[in-house]
C-alpha cells in the first residue's frame, strides 16, 4: 500500500511569486485535504477535494486554490506569496467524504519558505 | 466554528511513567476525535481515535477518554518509552466531513 507522497519536500520562494505543491493520495483514497502548519502550531484546514471538486474550505483567501485530478492526485497553488505563507503544507487523503469518519492519512509535507 | 484547546504545551515524563494530555472543544456537534503523533520532519500519524458514542477506547499502552457533557477528551499513555517522544495533537470534527480542527500540540519528552 503506497502512502501519501508530496513534492517537493522543501521550497524557497520570494514574496509575490506563485507556487504549486503536489500530492499523490494513498491507494484507494479519493478525497484529498490540504492543511497549513505554521511553526509550533497545529495544522489548519485549507480545503478539501472530493470527486475533483472543492468540498469545503477553511479561512484562507482566494489566492489559495487547488485542483484534484481523475487519479485523485492534487495540487495546491498559492499566488502572490506573502512572508506569512511560510509554513509546512500537509496533504492528507481519506476514503471519501460523507462515508463515515474515514481517518486522514498525512504525507510528510512540503516546507515552504517565503523570503 | 470549532475551537480546540490543548494542554499542556510541553510535558516531560520519566520513562515508564504515564503521560496525560487534555483537550477541550467548543462545538457540541463534533463527534469524532482523533489523536495524531508528529515526529520531527514527518507528517502527523494517527495513533487512536474515538467517536462520541463511546466514552473510552484503548489500544495497548494508549487510551483515550471522552466526556461529551463537559466537551473534553484526553490521551493517556502508560509505561512510556523513549520512542514516545514527539509532538501530539488532538483534533475534532463532525463525523463524515473529515475536516479536522486541531489543537496547538503537546511536546512530550520521555526522560530515560
mmCIF file of C-alpha atoms in Angstrom, chain A residues 8-113:
data_model
loop_
_atom_site.group_PDB
_atom_site.id
_atom_site.type_symbol
_atom_site.label_atom_id
_atom_site.label_comp_id
_atom_site.label_asym_id
_atom_site.label_seq_id
_atom_site.Cartn_x
_atom_site.Cartn_y
_atom_site.Cartn_z
ATOM 1 C CA UNK A 8 8.790 18.944 -3.382
ATOM 2 C CA UNK A 9 9.937 18.412 0.203
ATOM 3 C CA UNK A 10 11.404 21.899 0.515
ATOM 4 C CA UNK A 11 10.899 25.087 -1.455
ATOM 5 C CA UNK A 12 12.163 28.655 -1.197
ATOM 6 C CA UNK A 13 10.237 31.419 -2.929
ATOM 7 C CA UNK A 14 10.288 35.204 -2.990
ATOM 8 C CA UNK A 15 7.403 37.371 -1.824
ATOM 9 C CA UNK A 16 4.951 37.987 -4.677
ATOM 10 C CA UNK A 17 5.800 34.789 -6.532
ATOM 11 C CA UNK A 18 3.473 31.844 -7.157
ATOM 12 C CA UNK A 19 3.972 28.245 -6.031
ATOM 13 C CA UNK A 20 2.459 24.848 -6.850
ATOM 14 C CA UNK A 21 2.658 21.937 -4.421
ATOM 15 C CA UNK A 22 1.768 18.371 -5.393
ATOM 16 C CA UNK A 23 0.247 15.414 -3.616
ATOM 17 C CA UNK A 24 -0.425 11.802 -4.534
ATOM 18 C CA UNK A 25 -3.102 10.229 -2.400
ATOM 19 C CA UNK A 26 -2.877 6.845 -0.727
ATOM 20 C CA UNK A 27 -4.007 3.951 -2.879
ATOM 21 C CA UNK A 28 -7.796 3.583 -2.777
ATOM 22 C CA UNK A 29 -8.399 7.063 -1.341
ATOM 23 C CA UNK A 30 -10.484 9.522 -3.343
ATOM 24 C CA UNK A 31 -10.543 12.542 -1.036
ATOM 25 C CA UNK A 32 -7.648 14.931 -0.528
ATOM 26 C CA UNK A 33 -7.379 17.655 2.103
ATOM 27 C CA UNK A 34 -4.732 20.336 2.461
ATOM 28 C CA UNK A 35 -3.536 21.813 5.738
ATOM 29 C CA UNK A 36 -1.128 24.599 6.624
ATOM 30 C CA UNK A 37 1.065 24.105 9.699
ATOM 31 C CA UNK A 38 2.928 27.168 10.951
ATOM 32 C CA UNK A 39 5.954 26.569 13.157
ATOM 33 C CA UNK A 40 4.895 25.429 16.627
ATOM 34 C CA UNK A 41 1.210 25.279 15.722
ATOM 35 C CA UNK A 42 -1.350 22.655 14.850
ATOM 36 C CA UNK A 43 -2.354 22.104 11.216
ATOM 37 C CA UNK A 44 -5.077 24.411 9.885
ATOM 38 C CA UNK A 45 -7.596 23.234 7.291
ATOM 39 C CA UNK A 46 -7.236 24.957 3.909
ATOM 40 C CA UNK A 47 -9.644 22.998 1.700
ATOM 41 C CA UNK A 48 -10.744 19.532 0.666
ATOM 42 C CA UNK A 49 -11.277 17.972 -2.750
ATOM 43 C CA UNK A 50 -13.696 15.146 -3.448
ATOM 44 C CA UNK A 51 -14.524 13.885 -6.921
ATOM 45 C CA UNK A 52 -12.421 16.680 -8.433
ATOM 46 C CA UNK A 53 -14.471 19.426 -6.786
ATOM 47 C CA UNK A 54 -13.795 21.618 -3.775
ATOM 48 C CA UNK A 55 -15.730 20.183 -0.848
ATOM 49 C CA UNK A 56 -15.276 22.710 1.914
ATOM 50 C CA UNK A 57 -12.812 25.495 2.616
ATOM 51 C CA UNK A 58 -11.223 26.910 5.723
ATOM 52 C CA UNK A 59 -10.436 30.537 6.493
ATOM 53 C CA UNK A 60 -7.922 31.117 3.687
ATOM 54 C CA UNK A 61 -8.018 33.822 0.974
ATOM 55 C CA UNK A 62 -8.811 33.056 -2.689
ATOM 56 C CA UNK A 63 -5.127 33.224 -3.636
ATOM 57 C CA UNK A 64 -5.014 29.704 -2.180
ATOM 58 C CA UNK A 65 -6.513 27.414 -4.808
ATOM 59 C CA UNK A 66 -6.400 23.759 -5.679
ATOM 60 C CA UNK A 67 -7.115 21.028 -8.141
ATOM 61 C CA UNK A 68 -7.862 17.339 -7.978
ATOM 62 C CA UNK A 69 -7.190 15.098 -10.953
ATOM 63 C CA UNK A 70 -9.046 11.969 -12.133
ATOM 64 C CA UNK A 71 -6.399 9.781 -10.475
ATOM 65 C CA UNK A 72 -7.184 11.608 -7.177
ATOM 66 C CA UNK A 73 -3.832 13.348 -7.000
ATOM 67 C CA UNK A 74 -3.997 17.019 -6.124
ATOM 68 C CA UNK A 75 -2.248 20.369 -6.388
ATOM 69 C CA UNK A 76 -2.219 23.344 -4.078
ATOM 70 C CA UNK A 77 -1.495 26.695 -5.712
ATOM 71 C CA UNK A 78 -0.660 29.863 -3.836
ATOM 72 C CA UNK A 79 -0.461 33.180 -5.696
ATOM 73 C CA UNK A 80 1.124 36.452 -4.586
ATOM 74 C CA UNK A 81 3.129 34.797 -1.816
ATOM 75 C CA UNK A 82 3.429 36.630 1.492
ATOM 76 C CA UNK A 83 6.006 36.157 4.227
ATOM 77 C CA UNK A 84 3.288 34.663 6.488
ATOM 78 C CA UNK A 85 2.747 31.862 3.954
ATOM 79 C CA UNK A 86 5.990 30.302 5.196
ATOM 80 C CA UNK A 87 4.863 27.011 6.725
ATOM 81 C CA UNK A 88 4.692 23.251 6.342
ATOM 82 C CA UNK A 89 1.935 22.334 3.877
ATOM 83 C CA UNK A 90 0.396 18.957 4.565
ATOM 84 C CA UNK A 91 -1.695 16.845 2.263
ATOM 85 C CA UNK A 92 -3.987 14.186 3.706
ATOM 86 C CA UNK A 93 -6.021 11.573 1.888
ATOM 87 C CA UNK A 94 -9.025 9.571 3.039
ATOM 88 C CA UNK A 95 -11.544 7.066 1.756
ATOM 89 C CA UNK A 96 -14.287 9.531 0.967
ATOM 90 C CA UNK A 97 -16.132 12.442 2.428
ATOM 91 C CA UNK A 98 -19.578 11.529 3.651
ATOM 92 C CA UNK A 99 -18.753 7.846 4.143
ATOM 93 C CA UNK A 100 -18.355 7.979 7.864
ATOM 94 C CA UNK A 101 -15.296 9.152 9.712
ATOM 95 C CA UNK A 102 -12.557 7.880 7.454
ATOM 96 C CA UNK A 103 -9.222 8.598 9.133
ATOM 97 C CA UNK A 104 -6.953 11.102 7.439
ATOM 98 C CA UNK A 105 -3.553 9.825 6.346
ATOM 99 C CA UNK A 106 -0.977 12.591 6.072
ATOM 100 C CA UNK A 107 2.077 12.961 3.888
ATOM 101 C CA UNK A 108 5.337 14.358 5.260
ATOM 102 C CA UNK A 109 4.604 17.795 3.882
ATOM 103 C CA UNK A 110 6.298 20.489 1.821
ATOM 104 C CA UNK A 111 8.281 23.063 3.787
ATOM 105 C CA UNK A 112 7.727 26.426 2.055
ATOM 106 C CA UNK A 113 9.916 29.385 2.947
#
